[in-house]
C-alpha positions as protocol buffer text, in pm:
chain_id: "A"
residue {
  index: 1
  type: MET
  ca { x: 20392 y: -11449 z: 2358 }
}
residue {
  index: 2
  type: ARG
  ca { x: 20476 y: -11437 z: 1988 }
}
residue {
  index: 3
  type: GLU
  ca { x: 20252 y: -11239 z: 1753 }
}
residue {
  index: 4
  type: ARG
  ca { x: 20136 y: -11446 z: 1455 }
}
residue {
  index: 5
  type: PRO
  ca { x: 19977 y: -11247 z: 1172 }
}
residue {
  index: 6
  type: SER
  ca { x: 19753 y: -11474 z: 967 }
}
residue {
  index: 7
  type: SER
  ca { x: 19540 y: -11464 z: 652 }
}
residue {
  index: 8
  type: ARG
  ca { x: 19225 y: -11676 z: 658 }
}
residue {
  index: 9
  type: LEU
  ca { x: 19025 y: -11762 z: 348 }
}
residue {
  index: 10
  type: LEU
  ca { x: 18647 y: -11761 z: 321 }
}
residue {
  index: 11
  type: VAL
  ca { x: 18624 y: -11957 z: -4 }
}
residue {
  index: 12
  type: ILE
  ca { x: 18275 y: -11961 z: -158 }
}
residue {
  index: 13
  type: ASP
  ca { x: 18182 y: -12189 z: -449 }
}
residue {
  index: 14
  type: PRO
  ca { x: 17920 y: -12115 z: -721 }
}
residue {
  index: 15
  type: ASP
  ca { x: 17648 y: -12276 z: -506 }
}
residue {
  index: 16
  type: GLY
  ca { x: 17718 y: -12034 z: -220 }
}
residue {
  index: 17
  type: ARG
  ca { x: 17888 y: -12297 z: -2 }
}
residue {
  index: 18
  type: LEU
  ca { x: 18185 y: -12230 z: 225 }
}
residue {
  index: 19
  type: LEU
  ca { x: 18497 y: -12450 z: 217 }
}
residue {
  index: 20
  type: LEU
  ca { x: 18620 y: -12577 z: 554 }
}
residue {
  index: 21
  type: PHE
  ca { x: 18889 y: -12826 z: 649 }
}
residue {
  index: 22
  type: LYS
  ca { x: 18847 y: -13075 z: 933 }
}
residue {
  index: 23
  type: PHE
  ca { x: 19157 y: -13084 z: 1150 }
}
residue {
  index: 24
  type: VAL
  ca { x: 19215 y: -13397 z: 1357 }
}
residue {
  index: 25
  type: HIS
  ca { x: 19528 y: -13388 z: 1569 }
}
residue {
  index: 26
  type: LEU
  ca { x: 19675 y: -13732 z: 1638 }
}
residue {
  index: 27
  type: ALA
  ca { x: 20004 y: -13610 z: 1788 }
}
residue {
  index: 28
  type: GLY
  ca { x: 20162 y: -13307 z: 1949 }
}
residue {
  index: 29
  type: ALA
  ca { x: 20018 y: -13052 z: 2189 }
}
residue {
  index: 30
  type: LEU
  ca { x: 19670 y: -13072 z: 2033 }
}
residue {
  index: 31
  type: THR
  ca { x: 19636 y: -13453 z: 2042 }
}
residue {
  index: 32
  type: GLY
  ca { x: 19271 y: -13554 z: 2034 }
}
residue {
  index: 33
  type: GLN
  ca { x: 19134 y: -13219 z: 1923 }
}
residue {
  index: 34
  type: GLN
  ca { x: 18904 y: -13204 z: 1621 }
}
residue {
  index: 35
  type: PHE
  ca { x: 18757 y: -12896 z: 1458 }
}
residue {
  index: 36
  type: TRP
  ca { x: 18659 y: -12739 z: 1127 }
}
residue {
  index: 37
  type: ALA
  ca { x: 18840 y: -12424 z: 1014 }
}
residue {
  index: 38
  type: THR
  ca { x: 18898 y: -12210 z: 710 }
}
residue {
  index: 39
  type: PRO
  ca { x: 19200 y: -12252 z: 485 }
}
residue {
  index: 40
  type: GLY
  ca { x: 19478 y: -12006 z: 555 }
}
residue {
  index: 41
  type: GLY
  ca { x: 19784 y: -11959 z: 769 }
}
residue {
  index: 42
  type: GLY
  ca { x: 20060 y: -11741 z: 898 }
}
residue {
  index: 43
  type: LEU
  ca { x: 20238 y: -11474 z: 698 }
}
residue {
  index: 44
  type: ASP
  ca { x: 20593 y: -11530 z: 578 }
}
residue {
  index: 45
  type: PRO
  ca { x: 20848 y: -11262 z: 682 }
}
residue {
  index: 46
  type: GLY
  ca { x: 20784 y: -10940 z: 487 }
}
residue {
  index: 47
  type: GLU
  ca { x: 20464 y: -11075 z: 330 }
}
residue {
  index: 48
  type: SER
  ca { x: 20144 y: -10870 z: 324 }
}
residue {
  index: 49
  type: TYR
  ca { x: 19811 y: -11014 z: 437 }
}
residue {
  index: 50
  type: GLY
  ca { x: 19682 y: -11006 z: 79 }
}
residue {
  index: 51
  type: ALA
  ca { x: 19991 y: -11178 z: -62 }
}
residue {
  index: 52
  type: ALA
  ca { x: 19968 y: -11445 z: 210 }
}
residue {
  index: 53
  type: ALA
  ca { x: 19602 y: -11503 z: 123 }
}
residue {
  index: 54
  type: CYS
  ca { x: 19695 y: -11561 z: -244 }
}
residue {
  index: 55
  type: ARG
  ca { x: 19981 y: -11795 z: -148 }
}
residue {
  index: 56
  type: GLU
  ca { x: 19769 y: -11989 z: 100 }
}
residue {
  index: 57
  type: MET
  ca { x: 19489 y: -12018 z: -156 }
}
residue {
  index: 58
  type: PHE
  ca { x: 19723 y: -12191 z: -399 }
}
residue {
  index: 59
  type: GLU
  ca { x: 19895 y: -12408 z: -137 }
}
residue {
  index: 60
  type: GLU
  ca { x: 19573 y: -12528 z: 27 }
}
residue {
  index: 61
  type: THR
  ca { x: 19331 y: -12548 z: -267 }
}
residue {
  index: 62
  type: GLY
  ca { x: 19548 y: -12560 z: -580 }
}
residue {
  index: 63
  type: ILE
  ca { x: 19366 y: -12252 z: -712 }
}
residue {
  index: 64
  type: ARG
  ca { x: 19590 y: -11966 z: -819 }
}
residue {
  index: 65
  type: ILE
  ca { x: 19456 y: -11612 z: -764 }
}
residue {
  index: 66
  type: ASP
  ca { x: 19622 y: -11276 z: -824 }
}
residue {
  index: 67
  type: ASP
  ca { x: 19404 y: -11075 z: -588 }
}
residue {
  index: 68
  type: ALA
  ca { x: 19285 y: -11184 z: -244 }
}
residue {
  index: 69
  type: GLY
  ca { x: 18964 y: -10988 z: -278 }
}
residue {
  index: 70
  type: PRO
  ca { x: 18811 y: -10790 z: 5 }
}
residue {
  index: 71
  type: GLN
  ca { x: 18911 y: -10833 z: 367 }
}
residue {
  index: 72
  type: ILE
  ca { x: 18572 y: -10869 z: 533 }
}
residue {
  index: 73
  type: ALA
  ca { x: 18666 y: -10938 z: 894 }
}
residue {
  index: 74
  type: ARG
  ca { x: 18944 y: -10932 z: 1148 }
}
residue {
  index: 75
  type: ARG
  ca { x: 18986 y: -11097 z: 1484 }
}
residue {
  index: 76
  type: SER
  ca { x: 19252 y: -11134 z: 1749 }
}
residue {
  index: 77
  type: VAL
  ca { x: 19275 y: -11471 z: 1917 }
}
residue {
  index: 78
  type: THR
  ca { x: 19520 y: -11661 z: 2136 }
}
residue {
  index: 79
  type: PHE
  ca { x: 19569 y: -12031 z: 2066 }
}
residue {
  index: 80
  type: THR
  ca { x: 19816 y: -12317 z: 2088 }
}
residue {
  index: 81
  type: LEU
  ca { x: 20003 y: -12444 z: 1784 }
}
residue {
  index: 82
  type: VAL
  ca { x: 20065 y: -12817 z: 1726 }
}
residue {
  index: 83
  type: ASP
  ca { x: 20418 y: -12782 z: 1870 }
}
residue {
  index: 84
  type: GLY
  ca { x: 20275 y: -12644 z: 2196 }
}
residue {
  index: 85
  type: GLU
  ca { x: 20365 y: -12279 z: 2139 }
}
residue {
  index: 86
  type: GLN
  ca { x: 20096 y: -12032 z: 2242 }
}
residue {
  index: 87
  type: VAL
  ca { x: 20057 y: -11742 z: 1999 }
}
residue {
  index: 88
  type: SER
  ca { x: 19854 y: -11425 z: 1971 }
}
residue {
  index: 89
  type: SER
  ca { x: 19711 y: -11425 z: 1621 }
}
residue {
  index: 90
  type: ASP
  ca { x: 19595 y: -11122 z: 1424 }
}
residue {
  index: 91
  type: GLU
  ca { x: 19367 y: -11294 z: 1171 }
}
residue {
  index: 92
  type: ARG
  ca { x: 19242 y: -11118 z: 858 }
}
residue {
  index: 93
  type: TYR
  ca { x: 18956 y: -11285 z: 668 }
}
residue {
  index: 94
  type: PHE
  ca { x: 18940 y: -11258 z: 289 }
}
residue {
  index: 95
  type: LEU
  ca { x: 18630 y: -11340 z: 83 }
}
residue {
  index: 96
  type: ILE
  ca { x: 18726 y: -11543 z: -226 }
}
residue {
  index: 97
  type: LYS
  ca { x: 18464 y: -11663 z: -473 }
}
residue {
  index: 98
  type: VAL
  ca { x: 18567 y: -11951 z: -697 }
}
residue {
  index: 99
  type: GLY
  ca { x: 18417 y: -12084 z: -1020 }
}
residue {
  index: 100
  type: SER
  ca { x: 18435 y: -12450 z: -922 }
}
residue {
  index: 101
  type: ALA
  ca { x: 18423 y: -12666 z: -609 }
}
residue {
  index: 102
  type: ASP
  ca { x: 18722 y: -12868 z: -735 }
}
residue {
  index: 103
  type: ILE
  ca { x: 19025 y: -12829 z: -512 }
}
residue {
  index: 104
  type: SER
  ca { x: 19361 y: -13003 z: -486 }
}
residue {
  index: 105
  type: SER
  ca { x: 19579 y: -13103 z: -190 }
}
residue {
  index: 106
  type: THR
  ca { x: 19889 y: -13139 z: -410 }
}
residue {
  index: 107
  type: HIS
  ca { x: 20072 y: -12849 z: -243 }
}
residue {
  index: 108
  type: TRP
  ca { x: 19989 y: -12931 z: 120 }
}
residue {
  index: 109
  type: THR
  ca { x: 20275 y: -12942 z: 368 }
}
residue {
  index: 110
  type: GLU
  ca { x: 20357 y: -13255 z: 566 }
}
residue {
  index: 111
  type: LEU
  ca { x: 20190 y: -13098 z: 869 }
}
residue {
  index: 112
  type: GLU
  ca { x: 19871 y: -13026 z: 671 }
}
residue {
  index: 113
  type: ARG
  ca { x: 19863 y: -13382 z: 536 }
}
residue {
  index: 114
  type: ALA
  ca { x: 19894 y: -13515 z: 891 }
}
residue {
  index: 115
  type: ALA
  ca { x: 19631 y: -13285 z: 1042 }
}
residue {
  index: 116
  type: ILE
  ca { x: 19363 y: -13234 z: 774 }
}
residue {
  index: 117
  type: ALA
  ca { x: 19127 y: -13530 z: 779 }
}
residue {
  index: 118
  type: ALA
  ca { x: 18855 y: -13398 z: 549 }
}
residue {
  index: 119
  type: GLN
  ca { x: 18739 y: -13106 z: 339 }
}
residue {
  index: 120
  type: ARG
  ca { x: 18380 y: -13005 z: 295 }
}
residue {
  index: 121
  type: TRP
  ca { x: 18171 y: -12739 z: 128 }
}
residue {
  index: 122
  type: TRP
  ca { x: 17901 y: -12616 z: 371 }
}
residue {
  index: 123
  type: HIS
  ca { x: 17566 y: -12450 z: 306 }
}
residue {
  index: 124
  type: GLN
  ca { x: 17464 y: -12189 z: 563 }
}
residue {
  index: 125
  type: ALA
  ca { x: 17191 y: -12409 z: 713 }
}
residue {
  index: 126
  type: GLU
  ca { x: 17431 y: -12703 z: 756 }
}
residue {
  index: 127
  type: LEU
  ca { x: 17692 y: -12489 z: 925 }
}
residue {
  index: 128
  type: SER
  ca { x: 17434 y: -12322 z: 1150 }
}
residue {
  index: 129
  type: ALA
  ca { x: 17301 y: -12663 z: 1259 }
}
residue {
  index: 130
  type: THR
  ca { x: 17626 y: -12852 z: 1317 }
}
residue {
  index: 131
  type: SER
  ca { x: 17734 y: -12953 z: 1666 }
}
residue {
  index: 132
  type: ASP
  ca { x: 18095 y: -12986 z: 1547 }
}
residue {
  index: 133
  type: GLN
  ca { x: 18349 y: -12729 z: 1668 }
}
residue {
  index: 134
  type: VAL
  ca { x: 18402 y: -12463 z: 1399 }
}
residue {
  index: 135
  type: TYR
  ca { x: 18653 y: -12177 z: 1407 }
}
residue {
  index: 136
  type: PRO
  ca { x: 18591 y: -11894 z: 1410 }
}
residue {
  index: 137
  type: GLU
  ca { x: 18280 y: -11954 z: 1615 }
}
residue {
  index: 138
  type: ASP
  ca { x: 18098 y: -11659 z: 1454 }
}
residue {
  index: 139
  type: ILE
  ca { x: 18173 y: -11757 z: 1094 }
}
residue {
  index: 140
  type: VAL
  ca { x: 17805 y: -11769 z: 990 }
}
residue {
  index: 141
  type: GLU
  ca { x: 17747 y: -11419 z: 1124 }
}
residue {
  index: 142
  type: MET
  ca { x: 18072 y: -11303 z: 961 }
}
residue {
  index: 143
  type: LEU
  ca { x: 17939 y: -11417 z: 621 }
}
residue {
  index: 144
  type: ARG
  ca { x: 17596 y: -11265 z: 688 }
}
residue {
  index: 145
  type: ARG
  ca { x: 17751 y: -10926 z: 766 }
}
residue {
  index: 146
  type: ALA
  ca { x: 17944 y: -10950 z: 438 }
}
residue {
  index: 147
  type: GLY
  ca { x: 17621 y: -11017 z: 246 }
}
residue {
  index: 148
  type: VAL
  ca { x: 17726 y: -11366 z: 138 }
}
residue {
  index: 149
  type: TRP
  ca { x: 17447 y: -11543 z: 331 }
}
């Protein structure tokens, strides 16, 4: 199984809300699956986790940052990509506070445009109460441990 290092972004707006994307897969190995997840993605060859976090921040939100901020969590998880490949992912979570809730999808890839159905800023209470699937499952606790919520 291929190792897939990944930087995930815990983007917090001035109101203390967390940005999540709703993924709805209409084709491929994940057809029919829906879930909310953080922005972020796999590292490019030779890229550090911090550099990938900065790149992903710009690509997925349109916000350019020079520093990924603190890595507040790490998890290892196995999952299936849209093309059906199973990977073992080493995910590093970076806390990024932004000055505005305005984001842009201008730099999304074709795959992101096909899979991301919505974006939403979540308050802690909303995220704790949702029955929707959210990844990672312990995201509220992750943010509590980091002192965000």
